[in-house]
mmCIF file with all atom_site columns, C-alpha atoms in Angstrom:
data_model
loop_
_atom_site.group_PDB
_atom_site.id
_atom_site.type_symbol
_atom_site.label_atom_id
_atom_site.label_alt_id
_atom_site.label_comp_id
_atom_site.label_asym_id
_atom_site.label_entity_id
_atom_site.label_seq_id
_atom_site.pdbx_PDB_ins_code
_atom_site.Cartn_x
_atom_site.Cartn_y
_atom_site.Cartn_z
_atom_site.occupancy
_atom_site.B_iso_or_equiv
_atom_site.pdbx_formal_charge
_atom_site.auth_seq_id
_atom_site.auth_comp_id
_atom_site.auth_asym_id
_atom_site.auth_atom_id
_atom_site.pdbx_PDB_model_num
ATOM 1   C CA . UNK A 1 1   ? 0.905  142.815 242.471 1.00 97.00 ? 8   UNK A CA 1
ATOM 2   C CA . UNK A 1 2   ? 2.507  145.383 244.756 1.00 96.00 ? 9   UNK A CA 1
ATOM 3   C CA . UNK A 1 3   ? 5.956  146.855 245.156 1.00 95.00 ? 10  UNK A CA 1
ATOM 4   C CA . UNK A 1 4   ? 8.002  145.673 248.100 1.00 95.00 ? 11  UNK A CA 1
ATOM 5   C CA . UNK A 1 5   ? 8.771  148.211 250.798 1.00 92.00 ? 12  UNK A CA 1
ATOM 6   C CA . UNK A 1 6   ? 12.351 149.112 251.656 1.00 87.00 ? 13  UNK A CA 1
ATOM 7   C CA . UNK A 1 7   ? 12.052 147.036 254.859 1.00 90.00 ? 14  UNK A CA 1
ATOM 8   C CA . UNK A 1 8   ? 10.838 143.999 252.905 1.00 93.00 ? 15  UNK A CA 1
ATOM 9   C CA . UNK A 1 9   ? 13.900 144.140 250.635 1.00 93.00 ? 16  UNK A CA 1
ATOM 10  C CA . UNK A 1 10  ? 16.148 143.249 253.618 1.00 89.00 ? 17  UNK A CA 1
ATOM 11  C CA . UNK A 1 11  ? 19.119 145.226 252.322 1.00 91.00 ? 18  UNK A CA 1
ATOM 12  C CA . UNK A 1 12  ? 22.337 145.533 254.279 1.00 92.00 ? 19  UNK A CA 1
ATOM 13  C CA . UNK A 1 13  ? 23.346 148.723 255.991 1.00 92.00 ? 20  UNK A CA 1
ATOM 14  C CA . UNK A 1 14  ? 26.620 150.227 254.763 1.00 93.00 ? 21  UNK A CA 1
ATOM 15  C CA . UNK A 1 15  ? 28.284 148.982 257.954 1.00 93.00 ? 22  UNK A CA 1
ATOM 16  C CA . UNK A 1 16  ? 27.036 145.395 257.646 1.00 92.00 ? 23  UNK A CA 1
ATOM 17  C CA . UNK A 1 17  ? 27.763 145.323 253.903 1.00 93.00 ? 24  UNK A CA 1
ATOM 18  C CA . UNK A 1 18  ? 31.441 145.973 254.571 1.00 91.00 ? 25  UNK A CA 1
ATOM 19  C CA . UNK A 1 19  ? 31.609 142.712 256.561 1.00 92.00 ? 26  UNK A CA 1
ATOM 20  C CA . UNK A 1 20  ? 29.741 140.578 254.001 1.00 95.00 ? 27  UNK A CA 1
ATOM 21  C CA . UNK A 1 21  ? 31.825 138.159 251.948 1.00 96.00 ? 28  UNK A CA 1
ATOM 22  C CA . UNK A 1 22  ? 32.179 139.597 248.449 1.00 98.00 ? 29  UNK A CA 1
ATOM 23  C CA . UNK A 1 23  ? 32.353 137.791 245.148 1.00 98.00 ? 30  UNK A CA 1
ATOM 24  C CA . UNK A 1 24  ? 35.982 137.397 244.008 1.00 98.00 ? 31  UNK A CA 1
ATOM 25  C CA . UNK A 1 25  ? 35.611 139.984 241.259 1.00 98.00 ? 32  UNK A CA 1
ATOM 26  C CA . UNK A 1 26  ? 37.184 143.395 240.717 1.00 98.00 ? 33  UNK A CA 1
ATOM 27  C CA . UNK A 1 27  ? 36.217 146.169 238.307 1.00 99.00 ? 34  UNK A CA 1
ATOM 28  C CA . UNK A 1 28  ? 39.100 147.998 236.635 1.00 99.00 ? 35  UNK A CA 1
ATOM 29  C CA . UNK A 1 29  ? 38.146 151.365 235.145 1.00 98.00 ? 36  UNK A CA 1
ATOM 30  C CA . UNK A 1 30  ? 40.697 152.349 232.501 1.00 98.00 ? 37  UNK A CA 1
ATOM 31  C CA . UNK A 1 31  ? 40.738 156.148 232.147 1.00 98.00 ? 38  UNK A CA 1
ATOM 32  C CA . UNK A 1 32  ? 36.973 156.673 232.354 1.00 98.00 ? 39  UNK A CA 1
ATOM 33  C CA . UNK A 1 33  ? 36.079 160.298 231.572 1.00 97.00 ? 40  UNK A CA 1
ATOM 34  C CA . UNK A 1 34  ? 32.483 160.451 232.773 1.00 97.00 ? 41  UNK A CA 1
ATOM 35  C CA . UNK A 1 35  ? 32.022 160.848 236.497 1.00 98.00 ? 42  UNK A CA 1
ATOM 36  C CA . UNK A 1 36  ? 28.448 159.616 236.059 1.00 97.00 ? 43  UNK A CA 1
ATOM 37  C CA . UNK A 1 37  ? 29.842 156.365 234.629 1.00 98.00 ? 44  UNK A CA 1
ATOM 38  C CA . UNK A 1 38  ? 32.169 156.073 237.630 1.00 98.00 ? 45  UNK A CA 1
ATOM 39  C CA . UNK A 1 39  ? 29.224 156.554 239.982 1.00 98.00 ? 46  UNK A CA 1
ATOM 40  C CA . UNK A 1 40  ? 27.241 153.935 238.094 1.00 98.00 ? 47  UNK A CA 1
ATOM 41  C CA . UNK A 1 41  ? 30.161 151.506 238.429 1.00 98.00 ? 48  UNK A CA 1
ATOM 42  C CA . UNK A 1 42  ? 30.040 151.970 242.205 1.00 98.00 ? 49  UNK A CA 1
ATOM 43  C CA . UNK A 1 43  ? 26.281 151.476 242.358 1.00 98.00 ? 50  UNK A CA 1
ATOM 44  C CA . UNK A 1 44  ? 26.393 148.352 240.182 1.00 98.00 ? 51  UNK A CA 1
ATOM 45  C CA . UNK A 1 45  ? 29.447 147.090 242.072 1.00 98.00 ? 52  UNK A CA 1
ATOM 46  C CA . UNK A 1 46  ? 27.471 147.395 245.293 1.00 98.00 ? 53  UNK A CA 1
ATOM 47  C CA . UNK A 1 47  ? 24.495 145.532 243.783 1.00 97.00 ? 54  UNK A CA 1
ATOM 48  C CA . UNK A 1 48  ? 26.738 142.615 242.751 1.00 98.00 ? 55  UNK A CA 1
ATOM 49  C CA . UNK A 1 49  ? 29.052 142.586 245.832 1.00 98.00 ? 56  UNK A CA 1
ATOM 50  C CA . UNK A 1 50  ? 32.334 143.216 244.018 1.00 98.00 ? 57  UNK A CA 1
ATOM 51  C CA . UNK A 1 51  ? 35.500 143.104 246.105 1.00 98.00 ? 58  UNK A CA 1
ATOM 52  C CA . UNK A 1 52  ? 36.642 146.498 244.916 1.00 98.00 ? 59  UNK A CA 1
ATOM 53  C CA . UNK A 1 53  ? 36.956 148.932 242.056 1.00 98.00 ? 60  UNK A CA 1
ATOM 54  C CA . UNK A 1 54  ? 40.323 150.046 240.678 1.00 99.00 ? 61  UNK A CA 1
ATOM 55  C CA . UNK A 1 55  ? 40.115 153.635 239.443 1.00 98.00 ? 62  UNK A CA 1
ATOM 56  C CA . UNK A 1 56  ? 42.947 154.131 236.980 1.00 98.00 ? 63  UNK A CA 1
ATOM 57  C CA . UNK A 1 57  ? 44.624 157.110 235.337 1.00 98.00 ? 64  UNK A CA 1
ATOM 58  C CA . UNK A 1 58  ? 42.230 160.014 234.723 1.00 98.00 ? 65  UNK A CA 1
ATOM 59  C CA . UNK A 1 59  ? 39.237 158.144 236.175 1.00 98.00 ? 66  UNK A CA 1
ATOM 60  C CA . UNK A 1 60  ? 37.595 160.376 238.775 1.00 98.00 ? 67  UNK A CA 1
ATOM 61  C CA . UNK A 1 61  ? 37.716 159.508 242.461 1.00 97.00 ? 68  UNK A CA 1
ATOM 62  C CA . UNK A 1 62  ? 35.238 159.988 245.286 1.00 97.00 ? 69  UNK A CA 1
ATOM 63  C CA . UNK A 1 63  ? 34.213 162.200 246.831 1.00 96.00 ? 70  UNK A CA 1
ATOM 64  C CA . UNK A 1 64  ? 32.783 164.124 243.916 1.00 96.00 ? 71  UNK A CA 1
ATOM 65  C CA . UNK A 1 65  ? 29.293 165.536 243.400 1.00 96.00 ? 72  UNK A CA 1
ATOM 66  C CA . UNK A 1 66  ? 28.858 163.959 239.937 1.00 97.00 ? 73  UNK A CA 1
ATOM 67  C CA . UNK A 1 67  ? 30.032 160.529 241.125 1.00 98.00 ? 74  UNK A CA 1
ATOM 68  C CA . UNK A 1 68  ? 27.737 160.714 244.142 1.00 97.00 ? 75  UNK A CA 1
ATOM 69  C CA . UNK A 1 69  ? 24.775 161.640 241.951 1.00 96.00 ? 76  UNK A CA 1
ATOM 70  C CA . UNK A 1 70  ? 24.738 158.197 240.311 1.00 97.00 ? 77  UNK A CA 1
ATOM 71  C CA . UNK A 1 71  ? 26.461 156.156 243.048 1.00 97.00 ? 78  UNK A CA 1
ATOM 72  C CA . UNK A 1 72  ? 23.673 156.938 245.554 1.00 96.00 ? 79  UNK A CA 1
ATOM 73  C CA . UNK A 1 73  ? 25.975 156.238 248.505 1.00 95.00 ? 80  UNK A CA 1
ATOM 74  C CA . UNK A 1 74  ? 27.769 153.207 247.035 1.00 97.00 ? 81  UNK A CA 1
ATOM 75  C CA . UNK A 1 75  ? 31.110 155.027 247.316 1.00 97.00 ? 82  UNK A CA 1
ATOM 76  C CA . UNK A 1 76  ? 30.735 154.367 251.052 1.00 97.00 ? 83  UNK A CA 1
ATOM 77  C CA . UNK A 1 77  ? 30.004 150.643 250.672 1.00 97.00 ? 84  UNK A CA 1
ATOM 78  C CA . UNK A 1 78  ? 32.322 149.550 247.834 1.00 98.00 ? 85  UNK A CA 1
ATOM 79  C CA . UNK A 1 79  ? 36.071 149.460 248.415 1.00 98.00 ? 86  UNK A CA 1
ATOM 80  C CA . UNK A 1 80  ? 38.215 151.253 245.862 1.00 98.00 ? 87  UNK A CA 1
ATOM 81  C CA . UNK A 1 81  ? 41.821 152.064 245.066 1.00 98.00 ? 88  UNK A CA 1
ATOM 82  C CA . UNK A 1 82  ? 43.363 154.574 242.703 1.00 98.00 ? 89  UNK A CA 1
ATOM 83  C CA . UNK A 1 83  ? 46.278 153.689 240.429 1.00 98.00 ? 90  UNK A CA 1
ATOM 84  C CA . UNK A 1 84  ? 48.284 156.147 238.360 1.00 98.00 ? 91  UNK A CA 1
ATOM 85  C CA . UNK A 1 85  ? 48.099 153.737 235.435 1.00 98.00 ? 92  UNK A CA 1
ATOM 86  C CA . UNK A 1 86  ? 45.860 150.862 234.456 1.00 98.00 ? 93  UNK A CA 1
ATOM 87  C CA . UNK A 1 87  ? 48.948 148.764 233.769 1.00 98.00 ? 94  UNK A CA 1
ATOM 88  C CA . UNK A 1 88  ? 50.018 149.029 237.422 1.00 98.00 ? 95  UNK A CA 1
ATOM 89  C CA . UNK A 1 89  ? 46.539 147.983 238.612 1.00 98.00 ? 96  UNK A CA 1
ATOM 90  C CA . UNK A 1 90  ? 46.522 145.002 236.246 1.00 98.00 ? 97  UNK A CA 1
ATOM 91  C CA . UNK A 1 91  ? 50.040 143.979 237.309 1.00 98.00 ? 98  UNK A CA 1
ATOM 92  C CA . UNK A 1 92  ? 49.016 144.114 240.986 1.00 98.00 ? 99  UNK A CA 1
ATOM 93  C CA . UNK A 1 93  ? 45.913 142.008 240.321 1.00 98.00 ? 100 UNK A CA 1
ATOM 94  C CA . UNK A 1 94  ? 47.819 139.410 238.293 1.00 98.00 ? 101 UNK A CA 1
ATOM 95  C CA . UNK A 1 95  ? 50.380 139.183 241.095 1.00 98.00 ? 102 UNK A CA 1
ATOM 96  C CA . UNK A 1 96  ? 47.671 138.117 243.573 1.00 98.00 ? 103 UNK A CA 1
ATOM 97  C CA . UNK A 1 97  ? 46.068 135.598 241.248 1.00 98.00 ? 104 UNK A CA 1
ATOM 98  C CA . UNK A 1 98  ? 43.294 137.365 239.354 1.00 98.00 ? 105 UNK A CA 1
ATOM 99  C CA . UNK A 1 99  ? 42.407 136.395 235.801 1.00 98.00 ? 106 UNK A CA 1
ATOM 100 C CA . UNK A 1 100 ? 42.354 139.770 234.070 1.00 98.00 ? 107 UNK A CA 1
ATOM 101 C CA . UNK A 1 101 ? 39.802 139.990 231.280 1.00 98.00 ? 108 UNK A CA 1
ATOM 102 C CA . UNK A 1 102 ? 39.282 143.020 229.028 1.00 98.00 ? 109 UNK A CA 1
ATOM 103 C CA . UNK A 1 103 ? 35.783 143.942 227.935 1.00 98.00 ? 110 UNK A CA 1
ATOM 104 C CA . UNK A 1 104 ? 36.703 144.966 224.418 1.00 98.00 ? 111 UNK A CA 1
ATOM 105 C CA . UNK A 1 105 ? 36.110 144.211 220.765 1.00 96.00 ? 112 UNK A CA 1
ATOM 106 C CA . UNK A 1 106 ? 39.328 142.553 219.637 1.00 97.00 ? 113 UNK A CA 1
ATOM 107 C CA . UNK A 1 107 ? 40.215 140.134 216.865 1.00 96.00 ? 114 UNK A CA 1
ATOM 108 C CA . UNK A 1 108 ? 40.095 137.146 219.232 1.00 95.00 ? 115 UNK A CA 1
ATOM 109 C CA . UNK A 1 109 ? 37.372 138.362 221.572 1.00 98.00 ? 116 UNK A CA 1
ATOM 110 C CA . UNK A 1 110 ? 35.209 135.675 223.133 1.00 98.00 ? 117 UNK A CA 1
ATOM 111 C CA . UNK A 1 111 ? 31.480 136.339 222.759 1.00 98.00 ? 118 UNK A CA 1
ATOM 112 C CA . UNK A 1 112 ? 30.128 136.724 226.292 1.00 98.00 ? 119 UNK A CA 1
ATOM 113 C CA . UNK A 1 113 ? 27.705 133.809 225.956 1.00 97.00 ? 120 UNK A CA 1
ATOM 114 C CA . UNK A 1 114 ? 30.641 131.505 225.054 1.00 98.00 ? 121 UNK A CA 1
ATOM 115 C CA . UNK A 1 115 ? 32.836 132.524 228.003 1.00 98.00 ? 122 UNK A CA 1
ATOM 116 C CA . UNK A 1 116 ? 33.167 129.786 230.613 1.00 97.00 ? 123 UNK A CA 1
ATOM 117 C CA . UNK A 1 117 ? 33.488 131.239 234.086 1.00 97.00 ? 124 UNK A CA 1
ATOM 118 C CA . UNK A 1 118 ? 35.546 129.074 236.399 1.00 97.00 ? 125 UNK A CA 1
ATOM 119 C CA . UNK A 1 119 ? 33.956 129.363 239.822 1.00 96.00 ? 126 UNK A CA 1
ATOM 120 C CA . UNK A 1 120 ? 37.262 128.645 241.572 1.00 97.00 ? 127 UNK A CA 1
ATOM 121 C CA . UNK A 1 121 ? 38.967 131.661 239.961 1.00 98.00 ? 128 UNK A CA 1
ATOM 122 C CA . UNK A 1 122 ? 39.165 135.339 240.872 1.00 98.00 ? 129 UNK A CA 1
ATOM 123 C CA . UNK A 1 123 ? 38.366 137.756 238.033 1.00 98.00 ? 130 UNK A CA 1
ATOM 124 C CA . UNK A 1 124 ? 39.214 141.351 237.239 1.00 98.00 ? 131 UNK A CA 1
ATOM 125 C CA . UNK A 1 125 ? 37.213 142.860 234.393 1.00 98.00 ? 132 UNK A CA 1
ATOM 126 C CA . UNK A 1 126 ? 38.760 145.845 232.616 1.00 98.00 ? 133 UNK A CA 1
ATOM 127 C CA . UNK A 1 127 ? 36.420 148.480 231.146 1.00 98.00 ? 134 UNK A CA 1
ATOM 128 C CA . UNK A 1 128 ? 37.950 151.042 228.813 1.00 98.00 ? 135 UNK A CA 1
ATOM 129 C CA . UNK A 1 129 ? 37.677 154.710 228.064 1.00 96.00 ? 136 UNK A CA 1
ATOM 130 C CA . UNK A 1 130 ? 34.420 155.826 226.456 1.00 94.00 ? 137 UNK A CA 1
ATOM 131 C CA . UNK A 1 131 ? 36.154 156.921 223.226 1.00 94.00 ? 138 UNK A CA 1
ATOM 132 C CA . UNK A 1 132 ? 39.344 154.845 222.969 1.00 95.00 ? 139 UNK A CA 1
ATOM 133 C CA . UNK A 1 133 ? 38.403 151.630 224.791 1.00 96.00 ? 140 UNK A CA 1
ATOM 134 C CA . UNK A 1 134 ? 40.926 149.583 226.747 1.00 98.00 ? 141 UNK A CA 1
ATOM 135 C CA . UNK A 1 135 ? 44.490 150.786 226.183 1.00 97.00 ? 142 UNK A CA 1
ATOM 136 C CA . UNK A 1 136 ? 46.593 148.572 223.894 1.00 97.00 ? 143 UNK A CA 1
ATOM 137 C CA . UNK A 1 137 ? 49.295 148.251 226.573 1.00 98.00 ? 144 UNK A CA 1
ATOM 138 C CA . UNK A 1 138 ? 46.636 146.943 228.972 1.00 98.00 ? 145 UNK A CA 1
ATOM 139 C CA . UNK A 1 139 ? 45.179 144.530 226.407 1.00 98.00 ? 146 UNK A CA 1
ATOM 140 C CA . UNK A 1 140 ? 48.593 142.886 226.114 1.00 98.00 ? 147 UNK A CA 1
ATOM 141 C CA . UNK A 1 141 ? 48.493 142.060 229.827 1.00 98.00 ? 148 UNK A CA 1
ATOM 142 C CA . UNK A 1 142 ? 44.984 140.580 229.764 1.00 98.00 ? 149 UNK A CA 1
ATOM 143 C CA . UNK A 1 143 ? 44.379 136.860 229.607 1.00 97.00 ? 150 UNK A CA 1
ATOM 144 C CA . UNK A 1 144 ? 41.435 137.295 227.234 1.00 98.00 ? 151 UNK A CA 1
ATOM 145 C CA . UNK A 1 145 ? 38.901 139.782 225.970 1.00 98.00 ? 152 UNK A CA 1
ATOM 146 C CA . UNK A 1 146 ? 35.139 139.445 226.051 1.00 98.00 ? 153 UNK A CA 1
ATOM 147 C CA . UNK A 1 147 ? 32.718 141.023 223.639 1.00 97.00 ? 154 UNK A CA 1
ATOM 148 C CA . UNK A 1 148 ? 29.072 141.610 224.424 1.00 98.00 ? 155 UNK A CA 1
ATOM 149 C CA . UNK A 1 149 ? 27.205 140.642 221.244 1.00 96.00 ? 156 UNK A CA 1
ATOM 150 C CA . UNK A 1 150 ? 25.243 143.544 219.738 1.00 96.00 ? 157 UNK A CA 1
ATOM 151 C CA . UNK A 1 151 ? 22.796 143.474 216.878 1.00 96.00 ? 158 UNK A CA 1
ATOM 152 C CA . UNK A 1 152 ? 21.996 147.085 216.008 1.00 96.00 ? 159 UNK A CA 1
ATOM 153 C CA . UNK A 1 153 ? 23.805 149.869 214.218 1.00 96.00 ? 160 UNK A CA 1
ATOM 154 C CA . UNK A 1 154 ? 25.966 151.048 217.136 1.00 92.00 ? 161 UNK A CA 1
ATOM 155 C CA . UNK A 1 155 ? 29.324 149.502 217.909 1.00 89.00 ? 162 UNK A CA 1
ATOM 156 C CA . UNK A 1 156 ? 29.388 149.969 221.646 1.00 92.00 ? 163 UNK A CA 1
ATOM 157 C CA . UNK A 1 157 ? 27.386 150.121 224.846 1.00 96.00 ? 164 UNK A CA 1
ATOM 158 C CA . UNK A 1 158 ? 27.694 152.664 227.615 1.00 96.00 ? 165 UNK A CA 1
ATOM 159 C CA . UNK A 1 159 ? 30.196 151.461 230.204 1.00 97.00 ? 166 UNK A CA 1
ATOM 160 C CA . UNK A 1 160 ? 27.538 151.421 232.919 1.00 96.00 ? 167 UNK A CA 1
ATOM 161 C CA . UNK A 1 161 ? 25.391 149.071 230.843 1.00 97.00 ? 168 UNK A CA 1
ATOM 162 C CA . UNK A 1 162 ? 28.404 146.876 230.019 1.00 98.00 ? 169 UNK A CA 1
ATOM 163 C CA . UNK A 1 163 ? 29.324 146.578 233.700 1.00 98.00 ? 170 UNK A CA 1
ATOM 164 C CA . UNK A 1 164 ? 25.803 145.452 234.560 1.00 98.00 ? 171 UNK A CA 1
ATOM 165 C CA . UNK A 1 165 ? 25.747 142.844 231.802 1.00 98.00 ? 172 UNK A CA 1
ATOM 166 C CA . UNK A 1 166 ? 29.189 141.458 232.661 1.00 98.00 ? 173 UNK A CA 1
ATOM 167 C CA . UNK A 1 167 ? 28.515 141.288 236.390 1.00 98.00 ? 174 UNK A CA 1
ATOM 168 C CA . UNK A 1 168 ? 25.126 139.628 235.965 1.00 98.00 ? 175 UNK A CA 1
ATOM 169 C CA . UNK A 1 169 ? 26.692 137.075 233.612 1.00 97.00 ? 176 UNK A CA 1
ATOM 170 C CA . UNK A 1 170 ? 29.353 136.385 236.250 1.00 98.00 ? 177 UNK A CA 1
ATOM 171 C CA . UNK A 1 171 ? 27.055 136.274 239.279 1.00 97.00 ? 178 UNK A CA 1
ATOM 172 C CA . UNK A 1 172 ? 24.438 134.002 237.729 1.00 96.00 ? 179 UNK A CA 1
ATOM 173 C CA . UNK A 1 173 ? 27.159 131.360 237.314 1.00 96.00 ? 180 UNK A CA 1
ATOM 174 C CA . UNK A 1 174 ? 28.734 131.649 240.782 1.00 95.00 ? 181 UNK A CA 1
ATOM 175 C CA . UNK A 1 175 ? 25.496 131.840 242.768 1.00 92.00 ? 182 UNK A CA 1
#
């Protein structure tokens, strides 16, 4: 066994990636404090060809050294928009036909493995603040909430891990 070279991976350039058809999925970052988490969202968003990332409220925006450290250039390849509030981002996405789904532990949360992705739909997944989760006012606007089942002593995953799990779950269905 040997590792593949960068040339063998056949990755897009930033310029060609911008013209590639993206999956109809948007990441909504609800007041994310950690700039490293924001950078990771960009990098993972690039890996899974998301349409864009909505950076909401206090969520940091590129260019920033700490975002760039984990994004590894993905801030140049992934489209993004900033919204003053997460509610305004969610309203805009609903208006253009996205199913908005919170990634949150709620009383009626759907376990991720029981969530049926409809391949004809566009999705926006909302990821909440590292301490407070998705804002209650935002939850009220969401069509559903998904919970990633966990079996240890902790009650949450890092947002960057959650984004990877959610996007892989989505992409493996729509491929």
